[in-house]
Short mmCIF file of C-alpha atoms in Angstrom, two decimals:
data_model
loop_
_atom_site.label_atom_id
_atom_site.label_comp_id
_atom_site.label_asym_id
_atom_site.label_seq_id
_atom_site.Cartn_x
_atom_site.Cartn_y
_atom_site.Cartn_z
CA UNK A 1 42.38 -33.94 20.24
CA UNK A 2 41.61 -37.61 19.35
CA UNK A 3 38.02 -37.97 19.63
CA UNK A 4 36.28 -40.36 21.79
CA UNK A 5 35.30 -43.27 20.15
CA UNK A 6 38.82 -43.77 18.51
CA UNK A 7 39.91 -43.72 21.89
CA UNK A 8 37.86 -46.13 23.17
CA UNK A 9 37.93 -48.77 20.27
CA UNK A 10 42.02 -48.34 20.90
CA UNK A 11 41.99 -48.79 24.23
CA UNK A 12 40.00 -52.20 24.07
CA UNK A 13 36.57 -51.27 25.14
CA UNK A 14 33.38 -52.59 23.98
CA UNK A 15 31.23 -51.43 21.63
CA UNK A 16 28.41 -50.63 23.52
CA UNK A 17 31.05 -48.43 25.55
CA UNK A 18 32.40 -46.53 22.42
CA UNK A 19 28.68 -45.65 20.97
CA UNK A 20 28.31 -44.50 24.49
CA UNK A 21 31.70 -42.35 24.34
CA UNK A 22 30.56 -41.16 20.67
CA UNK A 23 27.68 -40.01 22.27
CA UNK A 24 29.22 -37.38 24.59
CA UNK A 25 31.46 -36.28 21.94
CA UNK A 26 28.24 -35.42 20.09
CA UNK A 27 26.92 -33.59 23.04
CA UNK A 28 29.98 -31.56 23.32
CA UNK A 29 29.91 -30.94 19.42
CA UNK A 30 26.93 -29.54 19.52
CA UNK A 31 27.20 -27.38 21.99
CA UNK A 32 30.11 -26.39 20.68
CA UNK A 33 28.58 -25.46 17.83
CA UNK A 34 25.93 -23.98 19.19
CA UNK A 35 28.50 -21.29 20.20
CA UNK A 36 30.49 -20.93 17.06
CA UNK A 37 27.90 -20.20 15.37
CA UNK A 38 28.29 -16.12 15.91
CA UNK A 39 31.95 -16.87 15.88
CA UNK A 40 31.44 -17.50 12.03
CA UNK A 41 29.31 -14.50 11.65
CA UNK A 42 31.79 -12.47 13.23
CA UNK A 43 34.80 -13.65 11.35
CA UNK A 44 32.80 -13.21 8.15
CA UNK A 45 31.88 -9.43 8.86
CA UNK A 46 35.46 -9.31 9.36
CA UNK A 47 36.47 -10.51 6.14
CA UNK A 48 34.04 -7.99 4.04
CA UNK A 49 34.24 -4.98 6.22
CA UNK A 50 37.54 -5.44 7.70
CA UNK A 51 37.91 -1.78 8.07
CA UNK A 52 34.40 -1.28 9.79
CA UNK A 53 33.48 -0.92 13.46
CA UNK A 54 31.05 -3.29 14.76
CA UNK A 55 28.16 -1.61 15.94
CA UNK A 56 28.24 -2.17 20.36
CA UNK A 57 24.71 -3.23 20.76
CA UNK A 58 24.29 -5.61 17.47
CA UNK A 59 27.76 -7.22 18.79
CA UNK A 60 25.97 -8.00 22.51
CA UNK A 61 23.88 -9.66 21.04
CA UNK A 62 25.98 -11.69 18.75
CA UNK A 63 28.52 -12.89 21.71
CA UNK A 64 25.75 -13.62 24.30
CA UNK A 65 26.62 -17.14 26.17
CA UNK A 66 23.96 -19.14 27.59
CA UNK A 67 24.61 -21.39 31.02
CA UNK A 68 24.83 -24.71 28.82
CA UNK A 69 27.64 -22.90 26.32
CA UNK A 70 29.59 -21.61 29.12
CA UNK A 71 29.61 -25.53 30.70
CA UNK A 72 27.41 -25.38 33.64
CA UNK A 73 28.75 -21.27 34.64
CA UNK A 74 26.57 -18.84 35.09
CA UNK A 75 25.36 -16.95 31.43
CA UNK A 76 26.70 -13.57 30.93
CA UNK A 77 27.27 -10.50 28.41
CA UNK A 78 30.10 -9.94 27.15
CA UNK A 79 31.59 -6.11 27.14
CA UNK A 80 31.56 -4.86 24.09
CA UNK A 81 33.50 -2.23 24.98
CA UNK A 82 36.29 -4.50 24.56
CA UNK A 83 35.53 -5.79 21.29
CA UNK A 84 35.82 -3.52 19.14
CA UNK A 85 36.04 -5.32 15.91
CA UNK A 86 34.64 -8.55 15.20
CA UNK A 87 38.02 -10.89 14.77
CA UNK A 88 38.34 -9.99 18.54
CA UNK A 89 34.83 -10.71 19.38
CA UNK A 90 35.65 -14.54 17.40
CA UNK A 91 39.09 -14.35 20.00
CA UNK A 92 36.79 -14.57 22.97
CA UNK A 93 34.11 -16.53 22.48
CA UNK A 94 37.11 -19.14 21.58
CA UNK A 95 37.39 -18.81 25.07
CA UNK A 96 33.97 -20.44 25.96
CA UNK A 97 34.52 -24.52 27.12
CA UNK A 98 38.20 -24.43 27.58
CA UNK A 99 40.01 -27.69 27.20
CA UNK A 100 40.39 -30.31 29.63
CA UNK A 101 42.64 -28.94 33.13
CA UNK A 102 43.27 -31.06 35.74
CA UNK A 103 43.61 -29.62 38.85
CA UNK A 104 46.96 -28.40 40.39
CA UNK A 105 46.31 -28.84 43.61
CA UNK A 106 45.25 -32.24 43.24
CA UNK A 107 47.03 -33.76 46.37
CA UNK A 108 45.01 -30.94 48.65
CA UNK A 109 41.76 -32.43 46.76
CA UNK A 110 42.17 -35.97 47.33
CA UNK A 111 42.44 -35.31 51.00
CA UNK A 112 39.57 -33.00 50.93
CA UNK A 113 37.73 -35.99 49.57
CA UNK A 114 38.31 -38.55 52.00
CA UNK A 115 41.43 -40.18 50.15
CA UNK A 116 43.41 -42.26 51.58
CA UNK A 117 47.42 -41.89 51.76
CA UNK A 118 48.17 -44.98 49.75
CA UNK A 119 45.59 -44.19 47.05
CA UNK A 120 46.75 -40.56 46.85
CA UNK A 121 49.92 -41.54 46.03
CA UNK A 122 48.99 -44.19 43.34
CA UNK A 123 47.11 -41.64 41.83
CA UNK A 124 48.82 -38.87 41.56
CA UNK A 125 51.79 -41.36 40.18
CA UNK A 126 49.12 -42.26 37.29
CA UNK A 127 48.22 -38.64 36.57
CA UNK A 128 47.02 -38.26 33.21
CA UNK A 129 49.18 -36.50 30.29
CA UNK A 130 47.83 -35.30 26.98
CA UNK A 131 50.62 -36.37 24.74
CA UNK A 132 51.85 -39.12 26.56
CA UNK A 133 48.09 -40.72 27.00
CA UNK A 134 45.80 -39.18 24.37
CA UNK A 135 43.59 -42.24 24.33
CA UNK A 136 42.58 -41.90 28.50
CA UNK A 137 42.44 -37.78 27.79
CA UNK A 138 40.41 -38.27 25.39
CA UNK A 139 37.86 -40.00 27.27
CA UNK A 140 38.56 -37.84 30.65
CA UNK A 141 37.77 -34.84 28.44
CA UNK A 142 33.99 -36.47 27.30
CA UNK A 143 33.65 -37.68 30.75
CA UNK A 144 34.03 -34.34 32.42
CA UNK A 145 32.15 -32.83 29.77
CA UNK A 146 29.02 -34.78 30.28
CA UNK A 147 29.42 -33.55 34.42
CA UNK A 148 29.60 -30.25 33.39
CA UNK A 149 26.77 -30.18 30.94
CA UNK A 150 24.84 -31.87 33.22
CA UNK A 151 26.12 -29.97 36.39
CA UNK A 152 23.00 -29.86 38.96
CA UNK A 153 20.62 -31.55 36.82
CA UNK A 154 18.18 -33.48 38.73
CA UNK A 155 18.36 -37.38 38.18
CA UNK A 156 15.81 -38.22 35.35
CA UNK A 157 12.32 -40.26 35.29
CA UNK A 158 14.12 -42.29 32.60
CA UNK A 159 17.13 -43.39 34.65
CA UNK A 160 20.96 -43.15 34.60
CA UNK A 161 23.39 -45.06 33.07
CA UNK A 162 26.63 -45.71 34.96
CA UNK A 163 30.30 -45.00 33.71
CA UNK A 164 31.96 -48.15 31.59
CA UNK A 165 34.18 -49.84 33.26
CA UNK A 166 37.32 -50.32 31.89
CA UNK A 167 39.18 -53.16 30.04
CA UNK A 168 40.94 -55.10 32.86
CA UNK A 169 44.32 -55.19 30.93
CA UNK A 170 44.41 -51.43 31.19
CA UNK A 171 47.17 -49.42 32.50
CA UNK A 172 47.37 -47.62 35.97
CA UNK A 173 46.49 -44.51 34.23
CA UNK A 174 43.38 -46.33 32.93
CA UNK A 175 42.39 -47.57 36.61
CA UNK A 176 42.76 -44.40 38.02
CA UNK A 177 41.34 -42.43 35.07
CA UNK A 178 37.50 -41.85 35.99
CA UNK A 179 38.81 -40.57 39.61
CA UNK A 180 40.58 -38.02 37.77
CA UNK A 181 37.32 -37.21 35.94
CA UNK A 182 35.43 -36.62 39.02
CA UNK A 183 38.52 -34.73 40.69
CA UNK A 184 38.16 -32.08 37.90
CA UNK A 185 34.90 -31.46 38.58
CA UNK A 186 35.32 -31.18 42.42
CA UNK A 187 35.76 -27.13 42.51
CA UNK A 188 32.79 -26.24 40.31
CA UNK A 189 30.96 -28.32 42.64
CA UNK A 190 31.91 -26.77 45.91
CA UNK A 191 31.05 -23.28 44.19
CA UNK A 192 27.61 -24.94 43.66
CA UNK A 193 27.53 -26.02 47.02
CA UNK A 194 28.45 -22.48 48.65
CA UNK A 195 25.48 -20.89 46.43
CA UNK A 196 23.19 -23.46 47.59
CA UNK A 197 23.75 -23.11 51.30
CA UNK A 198 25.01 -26.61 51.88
CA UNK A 199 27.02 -26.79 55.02
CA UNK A 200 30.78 -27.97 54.90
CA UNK A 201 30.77 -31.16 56.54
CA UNK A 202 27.20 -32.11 54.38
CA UNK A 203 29.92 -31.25 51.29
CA UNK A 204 32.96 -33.07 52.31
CA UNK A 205 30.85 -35.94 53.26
CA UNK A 206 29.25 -35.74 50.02
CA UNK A 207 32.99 -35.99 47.76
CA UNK A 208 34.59 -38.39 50.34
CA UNK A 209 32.98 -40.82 48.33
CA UNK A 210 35.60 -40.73 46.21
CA UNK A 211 37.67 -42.05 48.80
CA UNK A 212 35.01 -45.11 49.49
CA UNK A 213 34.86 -45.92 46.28
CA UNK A 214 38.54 -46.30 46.19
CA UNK A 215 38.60 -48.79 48.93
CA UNK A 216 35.95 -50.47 47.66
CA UNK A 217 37.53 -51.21 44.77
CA UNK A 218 40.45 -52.35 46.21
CA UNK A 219 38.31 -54.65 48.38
CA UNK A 220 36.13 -56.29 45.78
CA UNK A 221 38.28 -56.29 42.92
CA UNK A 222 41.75 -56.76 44.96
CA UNK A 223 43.67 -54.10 42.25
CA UNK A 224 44.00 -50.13 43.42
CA UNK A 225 42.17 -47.58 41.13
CA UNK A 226 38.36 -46.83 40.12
CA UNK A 227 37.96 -48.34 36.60
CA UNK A 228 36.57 -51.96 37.20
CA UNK A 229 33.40 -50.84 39.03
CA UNK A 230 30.23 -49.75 37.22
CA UNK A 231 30.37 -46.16 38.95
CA UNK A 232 26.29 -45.07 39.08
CA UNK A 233 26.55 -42.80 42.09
CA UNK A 234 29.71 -40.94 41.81
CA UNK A 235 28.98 -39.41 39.21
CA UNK A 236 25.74 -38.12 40.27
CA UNK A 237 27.32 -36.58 43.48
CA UNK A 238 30.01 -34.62 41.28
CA UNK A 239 27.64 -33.34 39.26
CA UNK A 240 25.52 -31.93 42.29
CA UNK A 241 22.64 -34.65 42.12
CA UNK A 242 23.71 -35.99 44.98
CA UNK A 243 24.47 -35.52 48.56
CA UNK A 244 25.53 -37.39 51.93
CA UNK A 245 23.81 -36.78 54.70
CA UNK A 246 24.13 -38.28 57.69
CA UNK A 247 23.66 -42.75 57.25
CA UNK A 248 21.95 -41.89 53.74
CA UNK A 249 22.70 -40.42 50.04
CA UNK A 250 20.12 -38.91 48.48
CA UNK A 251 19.94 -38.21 44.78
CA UNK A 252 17.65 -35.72 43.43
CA UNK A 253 15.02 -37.64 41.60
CA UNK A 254 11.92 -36.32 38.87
CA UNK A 255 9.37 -37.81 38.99
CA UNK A 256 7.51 -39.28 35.69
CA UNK A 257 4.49 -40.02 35.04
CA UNK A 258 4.06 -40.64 31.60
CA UNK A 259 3.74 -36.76 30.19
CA UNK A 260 6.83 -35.18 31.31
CA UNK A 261 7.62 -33.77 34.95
CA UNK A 262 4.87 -34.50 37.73
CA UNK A 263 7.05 -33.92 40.83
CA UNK A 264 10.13 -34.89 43.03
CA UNK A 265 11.17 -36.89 45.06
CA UNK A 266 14.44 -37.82 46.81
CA UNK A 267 16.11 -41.30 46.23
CA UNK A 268 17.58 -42.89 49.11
CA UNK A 269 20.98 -44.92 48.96
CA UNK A 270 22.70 -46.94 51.81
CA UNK A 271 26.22 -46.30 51.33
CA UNK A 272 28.20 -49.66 52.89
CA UNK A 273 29.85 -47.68 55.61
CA UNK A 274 28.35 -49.71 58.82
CA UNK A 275 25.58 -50.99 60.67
CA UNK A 276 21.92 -49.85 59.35
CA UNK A 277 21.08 -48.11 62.41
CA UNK A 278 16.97 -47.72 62.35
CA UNK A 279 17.42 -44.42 64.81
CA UNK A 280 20.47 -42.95 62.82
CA UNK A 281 18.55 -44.02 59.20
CA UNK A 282 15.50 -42.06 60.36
CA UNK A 283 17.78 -39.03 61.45
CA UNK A 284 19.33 -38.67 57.94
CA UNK A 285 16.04 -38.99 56.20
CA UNK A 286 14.53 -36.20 58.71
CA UNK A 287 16.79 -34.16 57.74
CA UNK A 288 16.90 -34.88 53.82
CA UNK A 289 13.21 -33.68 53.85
CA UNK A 290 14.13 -30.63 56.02
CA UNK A 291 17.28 -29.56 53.73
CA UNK A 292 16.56 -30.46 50.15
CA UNK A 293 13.60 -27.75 50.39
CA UNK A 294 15.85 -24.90 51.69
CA UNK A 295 18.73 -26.00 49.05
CA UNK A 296 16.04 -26.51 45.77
CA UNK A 297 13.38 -24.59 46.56
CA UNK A 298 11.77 -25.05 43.10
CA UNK A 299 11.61 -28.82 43.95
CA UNK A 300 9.11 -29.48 45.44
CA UNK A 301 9.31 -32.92 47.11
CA UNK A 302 6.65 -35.81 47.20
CA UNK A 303 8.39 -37.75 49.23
CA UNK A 304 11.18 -40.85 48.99
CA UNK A 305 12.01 -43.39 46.78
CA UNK A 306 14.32 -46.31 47.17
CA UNK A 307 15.41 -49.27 44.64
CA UNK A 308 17.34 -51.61 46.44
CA UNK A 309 18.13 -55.12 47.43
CA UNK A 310 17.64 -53.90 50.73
CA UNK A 311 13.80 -54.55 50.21
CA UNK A 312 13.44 -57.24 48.93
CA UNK A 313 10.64 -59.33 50.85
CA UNK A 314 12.50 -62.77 50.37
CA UNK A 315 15.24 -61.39 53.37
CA UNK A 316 12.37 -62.35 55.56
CA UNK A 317 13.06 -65.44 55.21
CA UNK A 318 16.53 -65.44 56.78
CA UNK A 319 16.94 -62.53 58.75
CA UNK A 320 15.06 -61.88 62.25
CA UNK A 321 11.76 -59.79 62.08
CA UNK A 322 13.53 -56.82 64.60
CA UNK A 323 17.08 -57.07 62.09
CA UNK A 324 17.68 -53.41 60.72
CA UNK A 325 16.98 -54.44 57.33
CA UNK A 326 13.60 -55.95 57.79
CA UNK A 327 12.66 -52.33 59.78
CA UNK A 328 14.34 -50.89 57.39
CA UNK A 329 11.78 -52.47 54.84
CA UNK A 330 8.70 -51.39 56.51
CA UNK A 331 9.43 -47.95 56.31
CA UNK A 332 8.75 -48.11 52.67
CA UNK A 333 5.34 -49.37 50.31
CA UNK A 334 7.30 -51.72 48.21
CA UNK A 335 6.24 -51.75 44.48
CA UNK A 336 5.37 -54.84 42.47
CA UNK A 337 8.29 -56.55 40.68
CA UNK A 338 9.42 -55.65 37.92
CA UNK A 339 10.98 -58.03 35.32
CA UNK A 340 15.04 -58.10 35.88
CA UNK A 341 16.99 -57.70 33.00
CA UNK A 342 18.41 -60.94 33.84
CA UNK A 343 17.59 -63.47 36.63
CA UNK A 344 20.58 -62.70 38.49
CA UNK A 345 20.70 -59.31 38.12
CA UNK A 346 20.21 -59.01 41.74
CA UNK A 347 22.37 -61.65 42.83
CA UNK A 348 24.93 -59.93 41.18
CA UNK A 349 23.86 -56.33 43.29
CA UNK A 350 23.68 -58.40 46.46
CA UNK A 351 27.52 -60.14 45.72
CA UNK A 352 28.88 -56.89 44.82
CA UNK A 353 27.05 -54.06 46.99
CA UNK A 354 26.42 -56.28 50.37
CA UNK A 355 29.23 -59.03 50.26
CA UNK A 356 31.36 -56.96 48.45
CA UNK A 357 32.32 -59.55 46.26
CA UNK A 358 32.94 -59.37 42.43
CA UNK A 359 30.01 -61.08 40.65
CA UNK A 360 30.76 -63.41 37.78
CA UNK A 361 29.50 -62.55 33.85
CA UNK A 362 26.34 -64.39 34.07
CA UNK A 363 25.12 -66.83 36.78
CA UNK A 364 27.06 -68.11 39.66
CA UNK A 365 28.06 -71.84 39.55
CA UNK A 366 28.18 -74.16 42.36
CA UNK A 367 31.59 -73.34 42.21
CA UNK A 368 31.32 -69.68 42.92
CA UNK A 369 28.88 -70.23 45.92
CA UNK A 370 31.54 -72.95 47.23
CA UNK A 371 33.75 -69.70 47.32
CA UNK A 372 31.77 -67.16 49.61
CA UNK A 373 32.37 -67.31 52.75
CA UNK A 374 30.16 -68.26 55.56
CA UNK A 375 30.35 -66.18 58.33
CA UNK A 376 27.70 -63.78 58.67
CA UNK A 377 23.84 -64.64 58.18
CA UNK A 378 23.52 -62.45 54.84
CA UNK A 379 26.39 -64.71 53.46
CA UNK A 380 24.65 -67.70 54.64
CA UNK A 381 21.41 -67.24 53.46
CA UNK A 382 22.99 -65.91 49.83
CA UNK A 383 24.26 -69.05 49.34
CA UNK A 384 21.41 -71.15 50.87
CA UNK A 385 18.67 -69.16 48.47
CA UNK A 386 21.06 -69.68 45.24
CA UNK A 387 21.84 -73.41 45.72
CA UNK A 388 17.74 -73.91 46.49
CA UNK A 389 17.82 -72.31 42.69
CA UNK A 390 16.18 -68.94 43.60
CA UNK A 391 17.52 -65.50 42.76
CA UNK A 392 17.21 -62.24 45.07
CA UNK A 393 15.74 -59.20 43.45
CA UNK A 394 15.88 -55.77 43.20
CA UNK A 395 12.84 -54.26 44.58
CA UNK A 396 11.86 -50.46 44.68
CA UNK A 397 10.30 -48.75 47.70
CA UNK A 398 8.09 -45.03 48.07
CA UNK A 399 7.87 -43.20 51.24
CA UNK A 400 5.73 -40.10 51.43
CA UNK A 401 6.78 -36.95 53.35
CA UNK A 402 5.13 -37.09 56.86
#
């Protein structure tokens, strides 16, 4: 199979995208590697003792497969009472990390995950084909590959990055190409779910982002697929980092404080699905700090954290003190700022996540402010605090347990 890089550079992306690519082929190398290794040694006994037995118990241990080899399933021994010579001992630890396999009942999966009609038909017209697309397998492959090497993995002290996006002159197959990702990894997830103890509608709220996602793109980007928008939390929830519950997402979160682990916490997300309800917030959050315990027991949590433009102070200036935001603010200690990686880096977060709007490269002009509407009071004052030549900001928020 092409690898991932070559992919990328041929399909147009960035460079900073095809390191990134390069770097999940690497991942899967080495782990690949890492169980080859006693392939070797097997196939080289082979070759000098062809005629020889392996011994059962030195053979255990050469074809033991540990939870990372096996791509996020759980480690086991294999039989050796069915490998009686080496070459077939090789045979099936080929079978460790299979290639990429979409799922066959993808129709049934795109409903399960909140899909709408129209989408599910665009996307199963764009499915993905290994010889007729090897550049967009290529790339599925290292994509799903990073979800399940990474399957239930916490979300890091030192951040996540989110998906590239993808050239805008790409193909449907390319727009639709990181929803097949996540699709793949839908049934390993709900087996991670069942062993948790997470209830069915907690899990099918949880993957019916998929389905918001697809609107949304649709919305801000006016084009059908997944593959212009940065895609930070999708990933997460496929990968069993994150889960719906109730008016909130919550992402499982370490906590860092400067020598490795110091604790957890869970961080909160306000998906754009309505009005930010102050009874039906607090509901969702109760119950995060009830259910995370039960499910992750060897987490224990601290309490919440939130980065969002949601908090930043400057909304006080527009929006009335009882609004839900501004409630929803005090509810949280807000930290000092930070310096933004650039000075609209929230304006853009604000465009794209509250007006759902797609941001221009760099600042917005007095063109692009001519162009927002002016209908709602977060619309006005967006414009209003840009055109005064201020910038909104991206402010982060902790909430202890009570």
């Amino acid at each position: 199979m092409m690898d991932a890089r070559t992919a990328a550079q041929r399909l147009g992306f960035p460079p900073e995208a095809c390191a990134r690519f390069a770097a999940m082929d690497a991942a899967r190398t080495k782990e690949t590697a890492h169980v080859e290794e006693p392939v070797r040694a097997a196939e080289s006994a082979h070759l000098v003792e062809s005629a020889r037995m392996v011994d059962p118990s030195h053979l255990a241990e050469q074809v033991y497969v540990d939870e990372s080899a096996h791509m996020g399933k759980s480690a086991r021994m294999v039989d050796p009472s069915r490998l009686a010579e080496p070459v077939q001992a090789a045979e099936a630890m080929r079978e460790v990390g299979p290639a990429l396999q979409l799922p066959a009942d993808a129709a049934g999966l795109l409903e399960y995950c909140g899909v709408a009609e129209r989408d599910r038909v665009e996307i199963l017209a764009a499915r993905p084909d290994a010889g007729r697309d090897p550049e967009w397998w290529a790339l599925i492959s290292a994509l799903v590959g990073s979800l399940e090497r990474e399957m239930e993995a916490p979300l890091p002290s030192t951040g996540h990055t989110a998906w590239p996006v993808v050239p805008e002159s790409s193909t449907a197959v390319g727009m639709w190409a990181w929803a097949w990702a996540l699709l793949a990894n839908v049934p390993p997830l709900l087996e991670v779910h069942r062993r948790r103890g997470v209830p069915e509608a907690v899990s099918r709220a949880t993957v019916g982002a998929l389905g918001g996602v697809m609107g949304s793109h649709r919305e801000i980007y006016g084009r059908s697929g997944v593959g212009l928008m940065p895609l930070w939390g999708p990933p997460l929830r496929f990968r069993g980092a994150d889960y719906e519950i109730g008016r909130h997402s919550f992402t499982r979160t370490q906590l860092g404080l400067g020598d490795g682990v110091a604790g957890h916490l869970l961080m909160v997300h306000v998906p754009p699905t309505g009005p930010l309800d102050p009874a039906v917030s607090e509901q969702s959050i109760a119950a995060a700090a009830r259910l995370f315990p039960q499910w992750y027991p060897d987490e224990p949590l601290y309490g919440f954290v939130c980065p969002s433009w949601l908090l930043d102070p400057q909304l006080a200036e527009y929006l009335p003190a009882d609004s839900n935001i501004l409630t929803f603010q005090r509810r949280f200690t807000i930290l000092p700022l930070l310096p933004p990686s650039t000075p609209y880096e929230g304006d853009h977060e604000l465009m794209r996540l509250a007006l759902q709007l797609d941001p221009p490269e760099g600042a917005l002009t007095a063109e692009d402010l001519d162009r927002i509407p002016q209908d709602t009071t977060l619309q006005r004052a967006f414009v209003r605090h840009l055109r005064d030549g201020r910038h909104f900001h991206l402010r982060i928020g902790l909430r202890q347990l009570a």
